[in-house]
C-alpha atoms as a printed R data frame, in Angstrom:
    type eleno elety resid chain resno       x       y        z
1   ATOM     1    CA   MET     A     1 104.135  -5.521 -134.803
2   ATOM     2    CA   ILE     A     2 104.681  -5.371 -138.537
3   ATOM     3    CA   ILE     A     3 102.189  -7.214 -140.740
4   ATOM     4    CA   ARG     A     4 104.275  -9.800 -142.592
5   ATOM     5    CA   SER     A     5 101.696 -11.884 -144.456
6   ATOM     6    CA   ILE     A     6  97.973 -12.187 -145.186
7   ATOM     7    CA   GLU     A     7  96.608 -15.532 -146.386
8   ATOM     8    CA   THR     A     8  93.137 -16.592 -147.446
9   ATOM     9    CA   PHE     A     9  91.609 -20.042 -147.805
10  ATOM    10    CA   GLN     A    10  88.121 -21.319 -148.476
11  ATOM    11    CA   VAL     A    11  86.156 -23.565 -146.100
12  ATOM    12    CA   ALA     A    12  82.783 -25.304 -146.373
13  ATOM    13    CA   VAL     A    13  80.822 -27.201 -143.708
14  ATOM    14    CA   PRO     A    14  77.432 -28.911 -144.266
15  ATOM    15    CA   LEU     A    15  74.545 -27.944 -142.010
16  ATOM    16    CA   LYS     A    16  72.729 -30.557 -139.931
17  ATOM    17    CA   LYS     A    17  69.403 -29.276 -141.300
18  ATOM    18    CA   ALA     A    18  68.596 -26.805 -144.092
19  ATOM    19    CA   PHE     A    19  68.361 -23.239 -142.797
20  ATOM    20    CA   LYS     A    20  65.349 -21.487 -144.336
21  ATOM    21    CA   THR     A    21  64.358 -17.834 -144.135
22  ATOM    22    CA   ALA     A    22  62.229 -15.460 -146.189
23  ATOM    23    CA   LEU     A    23  65.409 -14.594 -148.114
24  ATOM    24    CA   ARG     A    24  67.199 -17.896 -148.772
25  ATOM    25    CA   THR     A    25  67.803 -21.562 -148.002
26  ATOM    26    CA   VAL     A    26  71.284 -22.671 -146.906
27  ATOM    27    CA   THR     A    27  72.562 -26.254 -146.701
28  ATOM    28    CA   VAL     A    28  76.330 -25.608 -146.582
29  ATOM    29    CA   ALA     A    29  78.170 -22.913 -144.637
30  ATOM    30    CA   GLU     A    30  80.848 -21.483 -146.904
31  ATOM    31    CA   ALA     A    31  83.413 -18.863 -145.979
32  ATOM    32    CA   ILE     A    32  86.766 -17.324 -146.696
33  ATOM    33    CA   TYR     A    33  89.124 -17.567 -143.731
34  ATOM    34    CA   VAL     A    34  91.897 -15.021 -143.275
35  ATOM    35    CA   ARG     A    35  95.181 -15.470 -141.421
36  ATOM    36    CA   ILE     A    36  97.320 -12.392 -140.700
37  ATOM    37    CA   GLN     A    37 100.830 -13.032 -139.405
38  ATOM    38    CA   LEU     A    38 103.089 -10.481 -137.739
39  ATOM    39    CA   ASP     A    39 106.855 -10.355 -137.948
40  ATOM    40    CA   ASP     A    40 107.095 -11.869 -134.460
41  ATOM    41    CA   GLY     A    41 105.153 -14.939 -135.602
42  ATOM    42    CA   ARG     A    42 101.819 -14.209 -133.928
43  ATOM    43    CA   GLU     A    43  98.719 -14.946 -135.991
44  ATOM    44    CA   GLY     A    44  95.250 -13.418 -136.087
45  ATOM    45    CA   PHE     A    45  92.224 -14.997 -137.746
46  ATOM    46    CA   GLY     A    46  89.058 -13.762 -139.427
47  ATOM    47    CA   GLU     A    47  86.097 -15.065 -141.423
48  ATOM    48    CA   ALA     A    48  83.845 -13.768 -144.200
49  ATOM    49    CA   PRO     A    49  80.771 -15.727 -145.388
50  ATOM    50    CA   PRO     A    50  79.202 -14.972 -148.794
51  ATOM    51    CA   THR     A    51  75.689 -13.756 -147.966
52  ATOM    52    CA   HIS     A    52  74.562 -12.666 -151.430
53  ATOM    53    CA   VAL     A    53  71.041 -11.599 -150.478
54  ATOM    54    CA   ILE     A    54  72.176  -9.334 -147.629
55  ATOM    55    CA   THR     A    55  75.707  -8.042 -148.212
56  ATOM    56    CA   GLY     A    56  75.870  -8.761 -151.946
57  ATOM    57    CA   GLU     A    57  79.168 -10.643 -151.620
58  ATOM    58    CA   SER     A    58  80.321 -13.935 -153.128
59  ATOM    59    CA   LEU     A    59  83.289 -16.132 -152.324
60  ATOM    60    CA   ALA     A    60  85.046 -14.721 -155.386
61  ATOM    61    CA   SER     A    61  84.373 -11.092 -154.498
62  ATOM    62    CA   ILE     A    62  85.519 -11.600 -150.911
63  ATOM    63    CA   GLN     A    63  88.748 -13.236 -152.031
64  ATOM    64    CA   PHE     A    64  89.386 -10.497 -154.587
65  ATOM    65    CA   ALA     A    65  88.829  -7.717 -152.050
66  ATOM    66    CA   ILE     A    66  91.211  -9.275 -149.549
67  ATOM    67    CA   GLU     A    67  93.943 -10.440 -151.924
68  ATOM    68    CA   GLU     A    68  93.927  -7.579 -154.426
69  ATOM    69    CA   VAL     A    69  92.885  -4.551 -152.364
70  ATOM    70    CA   PHE     A    70  93.377  -5.043 -148.622
71  ATOM    71    CA   LYS     A    71  96.510  -7.176 -148.679
72  ATOM    72    CA   PRO     A    72  98.691  -4.693 -150.642
73  ATOM    73    CA   LEU     A    73  97.346  -1.939 -148.408
74  ATOM    74    CA   LEU     A    74  98.319  -3.634 -145.140
75  ATOM    75    CA   ILE     A    75 101.494  -5.667 -145.778
76  ATOM    76    CA   GLY     A    76 104.443  -3.996 -144.085
77  ATOM    77    CA   LYS     A    77 102.291  -1.727 -141.920
78  ATOM    78    CA   ASP     A    78 102.737  -1.403 -138.157
79  ATOM    79    CA   LEU     A    79  99.747  -2.639 -136.153
80  ATOM    80    CA   ARG     A    80 100.563  -0.179 -133.387
81  ATOM    81    CA   TYR     A    81  99.078   2.483 -135.663
82  ATOM    82    CA   HIS     A    82  95.844   0.547 -135.945
83  ATOM    83    CA   GLU     A    83  93.556   3.581 -136.175
84  ATOM    84    CA   GLN     A    84  95.273   4.433 -139.458
85  ATOM    85    CA   LEU     A    85  94.911   0.847 -140.647
86  ATOM    86    CA   PHE     A    86  91.181   0.670 -139.940
87  ATOM    87    CA   GLN     A    87  90.624   4.021 -141.606
88  ATOM    88    CA   SER     A    88  92.542   2.870 -144.681
89  ATOM    89    CA   LEU     A    89  90.670  -0.427 -144.768
90  ATOM    90    CA   HIS     A    90  87.257   1.223 -144.827
91  ATOM    91    CA   ARG     A    91  88.247   3.905 -147.313
92  ATOM    92    CA   SER     A    92  89.820   1.496 -149.771
93  ATOM    93    CA   MET     A    93  86.532   0.060 -151.098
94  ATOM    94    CA   VAL     A    94  82.852   0.840 -150.790
95  ATOM    95    CA   HIS     A    95  80.608  -1.916 -149.410
96  ATOM    96    CA   ASN     A    96  82.359  -5.359 -149.298
97  ATOM    97    CA   THR     A    97  81.551  -5.373 -145.590
98  ATOM    98    CA   SER     A    98  82.133  -9.077 -144.913
99  ATOM    99    CA   ALA     A    99  85.560  -8.985 -146.551
100 ATOM   100    CA   LYS     A   100  86.421  -5.967 -144.398
101 ATOM   101    CA   ALA     A   101  85.089  -7.743 -141.314
102 ATOM   102    CA   ALA     A   102  87.402 -10.719 -141.837
103 ATOM   103    CA   ILE     A   103  90.463  -8.465 -141.923
104 ATOM   104    CA   ASP     A   104  89.124  -6.359 -139.049
105 ATOM   105    CA   MET     A   105  88.590  -9.295 -136.681
106 ATOM   106    CA   ALA     A   106  92.031 -10.731 -137.471
107 ATOM   107    CA   LEU     A   107  93.600  -7.374 -136.612
108 ATOM   108    CA   TYR     A   108  91.625  -7.150 -133.377
109 ATOM   109    CA   ASP     A   109  92.636 -10.718 -132.551
110 ATOM   110    CA   LEU     A   110  96.267  -9.597 -132.770
111 ATOM   111    CA   LEU     A   111  95.698  -6.364 -130.833
112 ATOM   112    CA   ALA     A   112  94.150  -8.292 -127.947
113 ATOM   113    CA   GLN     A   113  97.009 -10.796 -128.049
114 ATOM   114    CA   GLU     A   114  99.475  -7.915 -127.752
115 ATOM   115    CA   ALA     A   115  97.538  -6.637 -124.730
116 ATOM   116    CA   ASP     A   116  97.547 -10.204 -123.292
117 ATOM   117    CA   LEU     A   117  93.756 -10.102 -122.888
118 ATOM   118    CA   PRO     A   118  90.832 -12.057 -124.306
119 ATOM   119    CA   LEU     A   119  89.243  -9.915 -126.997
120 ATOM   120    CA   TYR     A   120  86.046  -9.215 -125.060
121 ATOM   121    CA   GLN     A   121  88.116  -7.804 -122.180
122 ATOM   122    CA   TYR     A   122  90.321  -5.784 -124.522
123 ATOM   123    CA   LEU     A   123  87.185  -4.198 -126.020
124 ATOM   124    CA   GLY     A   124  85.526  -3.402 -122.702
125 ATOM   125    CA   GLY     A   125  84.611  -6.545 -120.786
126 ATOM   126    CA   ALA     A   126  80.964  -5.839 -119.942
127 ATOM   127    CA   ARG     A   127  80.245  -9.522 -119.202
128 ATOM   128    CA   SER     A   128  81.983 -12.894 -119.269
129 ATOM   129    CA   GLU     A   129  79.257 -15.201 -120.593
130 ATOM   130    CA   LEU     A   130  76.281 -14.979 -122.949
131 ATOM   131    CA   ILE     A   131  73.003 -16.827 -123.479
132 ATOM   132    CA   THR     A   132  72.138 -17.404 -127.125
133 ATOM   133    CA   ASP     A   133  68.815 -18.139 -128.753
134 ATOM   134    CA   TYR     A   134  68.275 -20.938 -131.279
135 ATOM   135    CA   THR     A   135  66.661 -20.294 -134.653
136 ATOM   136    CA   VAL     A   136  63.643 -22.196 -135.939
137 ATOM   137    CA   SER     A   137  63.715 -22.177 -139.748
138 ATOM   138    CA   VAL     A   138  60.542 -21.300 -141.619
139 ATOM   139    CA   ASN     A   139  58.635 -24.459 -142.624
140 ATOM   140    CA   GLU     A   140  55.176 -25.907 -142.167
141 ATOM   141    CA   PRO     A   141  53.729 -25.226 -138.677
142 ATOM   142    CA   ILE     A   142  53.959 -28.866 -137.543
143 ATOM   143    CA   GLU     A   143  57.623 -29.163 -138.513
144 ATOM   144    CA   MET     A   144  58.476 -25.839 -136.868
145 ATOM   145    CA   ALA     A   145  56.732 -26.895 -133.660
146 ATOM   146    CA   GLN     A   146  58.660 -30.183 -133.634
147 ATOM   147    CA   ASP     A   147  61.944 -28.343 -134.183
148 ATOM   148    CA   ALA     A   148  61.090 -25.910 -131.389
149 ATOM   149    CA   ILE     A   149  60.432 -28.755 -128.934
150 ATOM   150    CA   SER     A   150  63.763 -30.331 -129.881
151 ATOM   151    CA   TYR     A   151  65.691 -27.107 -129.241
152 ATOM   152    CA   VAL     A   152  63.976 -26.542 -125.894
153 ATOM   153    CA   ARG     A   153  64.845 -30.090 -124.851
154 ATOM   154    CA   SER     A   154  68.466 -29.275 -125.759
155 ATOM   155    CA   GLY     A   155  68.465 -26.468 -123.195
156 ATOM   156    CA   PHE     A   156  67.408 -23.378 -125.139
157 ATOM   157    CA   GLN     A   157  64.964 -21.032 -123.404
158 ATOM   158    CA   ILE     A   158  64.897 -18.443 -126.205
159 ATOM   159    CA   LEU     A   159  63.791 -19.289 -129.736
160 ATOM   160    CA   LYS     A   160  64.105 -17.062 -132.785
161 ATOM   161    CA   ILE     A   161  61.316 -17.909 -135.220
162 ATOM   162    CA   LYS     A   162  61.732 -17.262 -138.928
163 ATOM   163    CA   VAL     A   163  58.570 -16.014 -140.640
164 ATOM   164    CA   GLY     A   164  57.722 -13.889 -143.680
165 ATOM   165    CA   ILE     A   165  56.944 -16.548 -146.308
166 ATOM   166    CA   GLY     A   166  53.441 -16.943 -147.722
167 ATOM   167    CA   GLU     A   167  50.271 -15.390 -146.357
168 ATOM   168    CA   ILE     A   168  50.132 -13.659 -142.990
169 ATOM   169    CA   GLU     A   169  47.702 -16.314 -141.793
170 ATOM   170    CA   GLU     A   170  50.400 -18.953 -142.339
171 ATOM   171    CA   ASP     A   171  52.832 -17.026 -140.146
172 ATOM   172    CA   ILE     A   172  50.204 -16.762 -137.416
173 ATOM   173    CA   LYS     A   173  49.650 -20.535 -137.620
174 ATOM   174    CA   ARG     A   174  53.399 -21.103 -137.311
175 ATOM   175    CA   ILE     A   175  53.698 -18.986 -134.173
176 ATOM   176    CA   LYS     A   176  50.571 -20.435 -132.546
177 ATOM   177    CA   ALA     A   177  51.799 -23.986 -133.178
178 ATOM   178    CA   ILE     A   178  55.184 -23.210 -131.634
179 ATOM   179    CA   ARG     A   179  53.722 -21.405 -128.629
180 ATOM   180    CA   LYS     A   180  51.361 -24.308 -127.963
181 ATOM   181    CA   ALA     A   181  54.222 -26.790 -128.285
182 ATOM   182    CA   VAL     A   182  56.756 -25.065 -126.007
183 ATOM   183    CA   GLY     A   183  54.444 -23.443 -123.457
184 ATOM   184    CA   VAL     A   184  54.373 -19.948 -122.005
185 ATOM   185    CA   ASP     A   185  57.786 -19.844 -120.308
186 ATOM   186    CA   ILE     A   186  59.927 -20.007 -123.464
187 ATOM   187    CA   LYS     A   187  60.796 -16.639 -124.987
188 ATOM   188    CA   LEU     A   188  59.845 -16.283 -128.647
189 ATOM   189    CA   ARG     A   189  61.293 -13.613 -130.911
190 ATOM   190    CA   LEU     A   190  60.392 -13.324 -134.603
191 ATOM   191    CA   ASP     A   191  62.455 -12.492 -137.683
192 ATOM   192    CA   ALA     A   192  60.488 -11.688 -140.839
193 ATOM   193    CA   ASN     A   193  63.648 -10.994 -142.904
194 ATOM   194    CA   GLN     A   194  61.876  -8.184 -144.804
195 ATOM   195    CA   GLY     A   195  58.989 -10.510 -145.697
196 ATOM   196    CA   TRP     A   196  56.033  -8.247 -144.835
197 ATOM   197    CA   THR     A   197  54.734  -4.889 -145.965
198 ATOM   198    CA   ALA     A   198  54.241  -2.303 -143.241
199 ATOM   199    CA   LYS     A   199  50.461  -2.785 -143.142
200 ATOM   200    CA   GLU     A   200  50.779  -6.567 -143.181
201 ATOM   201    CA   ALA     A   201  53.199  -6.335 -140.269
202 ATOM   202    CA   VAL     A   202  50.867  -4.158 -138.222
203 ATOM   203    CA   ARG     A   203  47.972  -6.552 -138.885
204 ATOM   204    CA   ALA     A   204  50.031  -9.640 -138.040
205 ATOM   205    CA   ILE     A   205  51.590  -8.171 -134.907
206 ATOM   206    CA   GLY     A   206  48.237  -6.804 -133.745
207 ATOM   207    CA   GLN     A   207  46.699 -10.249 -134.054
208 ATOM   208    CA   MET     A   208  49.596 -11.814 -132.136
209 ATOM   209    CA   GLU     A   209  49.138  -9.227 -129.406
210 ATOM   210    CA   ASP     A   210  45.369  -9.837 -129.277
211 ATOM   211    CA   GLU     A   211  45.931 -13.595 -129.007
212 ATOM   212    CA   GLN     A   212  48.558 -13.045 -126.298
213 ATOM   213    CA   LEU     A   213  51.274 -15.013 -128.072
214 ATOM   214    CA   ASN     A   214  53.789 -13.019 -126.001
215 ATOM   215    CA   ILE     A   215  56.444 -12.166 -128.594
216 ATOM   216    CA   GLU     A   216  59.607 -10.630 -127.133
217 ATOM   217    CA   PHE     A   217  60.395  -8.537 -130.241
218 ATOM   218    CA   ILE     A   218  60.092  -8.669 -134.022
219 ATOM   219    CA   GLU     A   219  63.102  -8.256 -136.282
220 ATOM   220    CA   GLN     A   220  63.110  -6.504 -139.665
221 ATOM   221    CA   PRO     A   221  59.421  -6.811 -140.614
222 ATOM   222    CA   VAL     A   222  59.723  -4.706 -143.801
223 ATOM   223    CA   LEU     A   223  62.150  -4.170 -146.691
224 ATOM   224    CA   ALA     A   224  65.566  -2.880 -145.648
225 ATOM   225    CA   HIS     A   225  65.260   0.452 -147.465
226 ATOM   226    CA   ASP     A   226  61.741   1.161 -146.177
227 ATOM   227    CA   ILE     A   227  62.637   3.148 -143.070
228 ATOM   228    CA   GLU     A   228  59.325   4.994 -143.188
229 ATOM   229    CA   GLY     A   229  57.542   1.629 -143.252
230 ATOM   230    CA   LEU     A   230  59.676   0.424 -140.347
231 ATOM   231    CA   LYS     A   231  58.666   3.520 -138.384
232 ATOM   232    CA   TYR     A   232  55.005   2.919 -139.256
233 ATOM   233    CA   VAL     A   233  55.198  -0.579 -137.776
234 ATOM   234    CA   THR     A   234  57.016   0.667 -134.666
235 ATOM   235    CA   ASP     A   235  54.483   3.452 -134.129
236 ATOM   236    CA   HIS     A   236  51.425   1.233 -134.583
237 ATOM   237    CA   THR     A   237  52.341  -1.803 -132.467
238 ATOM   238    CA   LEU     A   238  53.157  -2.471 -128.811
239 ATOM   239    CA   THR     A   239  55.686  -5.234 -129.488
240 ATOM   240    CA   PRO     A   240  59.273  -3.922 -129.735
241 ATOM   241    CA   ILE     A   241  60.592  -3.716 -133.309
242 ATOM   242    CA   MET     A   242  64.224  -4.375 -134.253
243 ATOM   243    CA   ALA     A   243  66.090  -3.061 -137.292
244 ATOM   244    CA   ASP     A   244  68.496  -5.553 -138.872
245 ATOM   245    CA   GLU     A   245  69.074  -5.305 -142.626
246 ATOM   246    CA   SER     A   246  68.095  -1.620 -142.421
247 ATOM   247    CA   VAL     A   247  71.290  -0.891 -140.466
248 ATOM   248    CA   PHE     A   248  74.686  -1.558 -142.004
249 ATOM   249    CA   SER     A   249  76.549   1.621 -141.065
250 ATOM   250    CA   ILE     A   250  76.579   4.221 -138.332
251 ATOM   251    CA   TYR     A   251  74.802   6.507 -140.803
252 ATOM   252    CA   ASP     A   252  71.985   3.981 -141.162
253 ATOM   253    CA   ALA     A   253  71.809   3.677 -137.384
254 ATOM   254    CA   LYS     A   254  71.714   7.462 -137.013
255 ATOM   255    CA   ARG     A   255  68.739   7.713 -139.369
256 ATOM   256    CA   VAL     A   256  66.820   4.911 -137.644
257 ATOM   257    CA   ILE     A   257  67.478   6.365 -134.195
258 ATOM   258    CA   GLU     A   258  66.650   9.968 -135.132
259 ATOM   259    CA   MET     A   259  63.419   8.899 -136.855
260 ATOM   260    CA   ARG     A   260  62.542   6.585 -133.935
261 ATOM   261    CA   ALA     A   261  61.950   4.005 -136.647
262 ATOM   262    CA   ALA     A   262  62.809   1.036 -134.407
263 ATOM   263    CA   ASP     A   263  63.135   0.176 -130.734
264 ATOM   264    CA   LEU     A   264  66.242  -1.978 -131.113
265 ATOM   265    CA   ILE     A   265  69.127  -2.537 -133.544
266 ATOM   266    CA   ASN     A   266  70.779  -5.806 -134.549
267 ATOM   267    CA   ILE     A   267  74.504  -5.121 -135.019
268 ATOM   268    CA   LYS     A   268  76.269  -7.714 -137.165
269 ATOM   269    CA   LEU     A   269  79.981  -7.581 -137.935
270 ATOM   270    CA   MET     A   270  79.346  -8.732 -141.500
271 ATOM   271    CA   LYS     A   271  77.068  -5.762 -142.138
272 ATOM   272    CA   ALA     A   272  79.148  -3.180 -140.278
273 ATOM   273    CA   GLY     A   273  82.468  -4.225 -141.795
274 ATOM   274    CA   GLY     A   274  83.876  -5.515 -138.544
275 ATOM   275    CA   ILE     A   275  84.384  -4.544 -134.915
276 ATOM   276    CA   TYR     A   276  85.808  -1.071 -135.594
277 ATOM   277    CA   GLN     A   277  82.570   0.205 -137.112
278 ATOM   278    CA   ALA     A   278  80.314  -1.979 -134.941
279 ATOM   279    CA   LEU     A   279  81.703  -0.263 -131.831
280 ATOM   280    CA   LYS     A   280  80.613   3.083 -133.264
281 ATOM   281    CA   ILE     A   281  77.063   1.839 -133.839
282 ATOM   282    CA   ALA     A   282  76.882   0.412 -130.317
283 ATOM   283    CA   SER     A   283  78.156   3.673 -128.853
284 ATOM   284    CA   LEU     A   284  75.646   5.729 -130.833
285 ATOM   285    CA   ALA     A   285  72.805   3.477 -129.715
286 ATOM   286    CA   ALA     A   286  73.978   3.669 -126.094
287 ATOM   287    CA   SER     A   287  73.998   7.459 -126.247
288 ATOM   288    CA   HIS     A   288  70.277   7.253 -127.064
289 ATOM   289    CA   ASP     A   289  69.562   4.601 -124.401
290 ATOM   290    CA   MET     A   290  68.828   2.046 -127.114
291 ATOM   291    CA   LYS     A   291  69.473  -1.632 -126.448
292 ATOM   292    CA   CYS     A   292  70.928  -3.839 -129.170
293 ATOM   293    CA   MET     A   293  71.345  -7.431 -130.272
294 ATOM   294    CA   THR     A   294  74.360  -8.926 -131.954
295 ATOM   295    CA   GLY     A   295  73.845 -11.786 -134.378
296 ATOM   296    CA   SER     A   296  75.610 -13.393 -137.290
297 ATOM   297    CA   MET     A   297  75.107 -14.832 -140.737
298 ATOM   298    CA   ILE     A   298  75.554 -18.591 -141.249
299 ATOM   299    CA   GLU     A   299  79.149 -18.593 -140.028
300 ATOM   300    CA   THR     A   300  81.527 -20.972 -138.329
301 ATOM   301    CA   LYS     A   301  82.772 -20.518 -134.779
302 ATOM   302    CA   LEU     A   302  85.481 -18.139 -136.000
303 ATOM   303    CA   GLY     A   303  83.227 -15.323 -137.199
304 ATOM   304    CA   VAL     A   304  80.586 -15.976 -134.554
305 ATOM   305    CA   GLY     A   305  83.303 -16.021 -131.892
306 ATOM   306    CA   ALA     A   306  84.501 -12.561 -132.887
307 ATOM   307    CA   ALA     A   307  80.911 -11.306 -132.796
308 ATOM   308    CA   ALA     A   308  80.400 -12.853 -129.358
309 ATOM   309    CA   HIS     A   309  83.542 -11.158 -128.019
310 ATOM   310    CA   PHE     A   310  82.268  -7.842 -129.391
311 ATOM   311    CA   ALA     A   311  78.815  -8.366 -127.875
312 ATOM   312    CA   ALA     A   312  80.225  -9.283 -124.458
313 ATOM   313    CA   SER     A   313  82.267  -6.100 -124.408
314 ATOM   314    CA   GLN     A   314  79.316  -3.671 -124.600
315 ATOM   315    CA   SER     A   315  76.768  -3.149 -121.822
316 ATOM   316    CA   ASN     A   316  73.892  -2.071 -124.115
317 ATOM   317    CA   ILE     A   317  74.085  -5.271 -126.197
318 ATOM   318    CA   ILE     A   318  71.690  -7.516 -124.287
319 ATOM   319    CA   HIS     A   319  70.356  -9.988 -126.884
320 ATOM   320    CA   TYR     A   320  72.471 -12.635 -128.627
321 ATOM   321    CA   ASP     A   321  71.899 -14.742 -131.741
322 ATOM   322    CA   PHE     A   322  74.949 -16.979 -131.953
323 ATOM   323    CA   ASP     A   323  73.533 -20.391 -132.790
324 ATOM   324    CA   ALA     A   324  75.068 -20.777 -136.269
325 ATOM   325    CA   PRO     A   325  78.038 -22.982 -135.193
326 ATOM   326    CA   LEU     A   326  75.592 -25.350 -133.496
327 ATOM   327    CA   MET     A   327  73.859 -25.891 -136.843
328 ATOM   328    CA   LEU     A   328  77.035 -27.234 -138.460
329 ATOM   329    CA   LYS     A   329  78.027 -30.879 -138.745
330 ATOM   330    CA   GLU     A   330  81.643 -30.094 -137.891
331 ATOM   331    CA   ASP     A   331  83.693 -27.580 -135.886
332 ATOM   332    CA   LEU     A   332  86.790 -26.512 -137.794
333 ATOM   333    CA   LEU     A   333  88.454 -24.837 -134.826
334 ATOM   334    CA   GLU     A   334  90.358 -25.808 -131.718
335 ATOM   335    CA   GLY     A   335  89.917 -23.163 -129.053
336 ATOM   336    CA   GLY     A   336  87.678 -20.129 -129.269
337 ATOM   337    CA   ILE     A   337  84.266 -19.706 -127.661
338 ATOM   338    CA   GLN     A   338  82.686 -22.696 -125.955
339 ATOM   339    CA   TYR     A   339  79.029 -23.784 -125.852
340 ATOM   340    CA   ASP     A   340  77.214 -25.460 -122.975
341 ATOM   341    CA   GLY     A   341  73.671 -25.678 -124.283
342 ATOM   342    CA   SER     A   342  72.641 -22.059 -124.730
343 ATOM   343    CA   LYS     A   343  75.499 -20.658 -122.623
344 ATOM   344    CA   ILE     A   344  78.596 -19.258 -124.317
345 ATOM   345    CA   THR     A   345  81.840 -18.823 -122.417
346 ATOM   346    CA   PHE     A   346  85.203 -17.462 -123.512
347 ATOM   347    CA   ASP     A   347  88.625 -19.047 -123.624
348 ATOM   348    CA   PRO     A   348  90.904 -17.163 -121.187
349 ATOM   349    CA   SER     A   349  93.669 -17.074 -123.793
350 ATOM   350    CA   PRO     A   350  94.543 -13.700 -125.352
351 ATOM   351    CA   GLY     A   351  92.681 -12.593 -128.473
352 ATOM   352    CA   LEU     A   352  90.067 -14.929 -129.924
353 ATOM   353    CA   GLY     A   353  91.749 -17.930 -128.312
354 ATOM   354    CA   ILE     A   354  92.034 -19.862 -131.573
355 ATOM   355    CA   VAL     A   355  94.548 -22.688 -131.180
356 ATOM   356    CA   ARG     A   356  94.283 -24.333 -134.579
357 ATOM   357    CA   ILE     A   357  92.170 -24.483 -137.728
358 ATOM   358    CA   ASN     A   358  91.680 -28.139 -138.587
359 ATOM   359    CA   LYS     A   359  90.834 -27.776 -142.268
360 ATOM   360    CA   GLY     A   360  92.665 -25.561 -144.708
361 ATOM   361    CA   GLY     A   361  94.717 -24.004 -141.938
362 ATOM   362    CA   ASN     A   362  97.805 -25.067 -140.069
């Protein structure tokens, strides 16, 4: 199981509709794909998207990290000593979490192939299928309501609503329009993407509670570094609060959990640096009886597939935000996870189940 080669190549897929949040607008999903080949010919795949406003990475920085730092570190190493490899990977550079995640998921793809198990079973096998939400981008209330109706008609019973742009009153209008459009049976969860202050968040959430808009939970209402503000919101509202950008590492998670600053944590491979560190965060949260969500950036089915396998392996990960591949005009992969409306199932093949990459790959 000697690592023989590590290759990178760039991919880009247009989105069906612009994806808008309080942090950015995306029209094309770009990424660096990684292919790691062993001496026996087996291949593992990984993905790293450049999410400048969250991880601070660009396509160029991801490629540099992989080609100039990680590749020399790993070529010729034996995957059977994978604990050493993951330790070396994370010690070799600070930050650069998406670049690390791409290498990490390719290594785990190979480890699961060696075990002759799908990755989610190799990691723990808590469940065999997932139900994802679908994200409504932040726009004018009428447009958001129309989008929400469209997604519900496509089979989605859980909608993630992007808010956090403009005045609080505008966000309230957005949510009221969507709730009126989709009715009371559809679950709504909000993501402010750091767009509110703590006091604004408490006011907005309090009004939503008073008007019985029935919000499942609210994700990252305040700036990522403002853990005290996050705690203030959690302490002064009834609606569950989720930490997202506030938690990259297990040390971030430890602080949030010990301060009781949030009710839930969103674990993303691109923030954690891959599955190796994400498992630690999930385990820490489980030890404190905290439930988690796993989501993604704007990624293709490769990165989202790895995240889905991770999420399905852990019993305390109960919420899933894996709609990104459905937003793309094209699927670059043969094999991997499969979608049936909001339901995600897993290929029974070992590893990630990737058969072929149709652009820039084999």
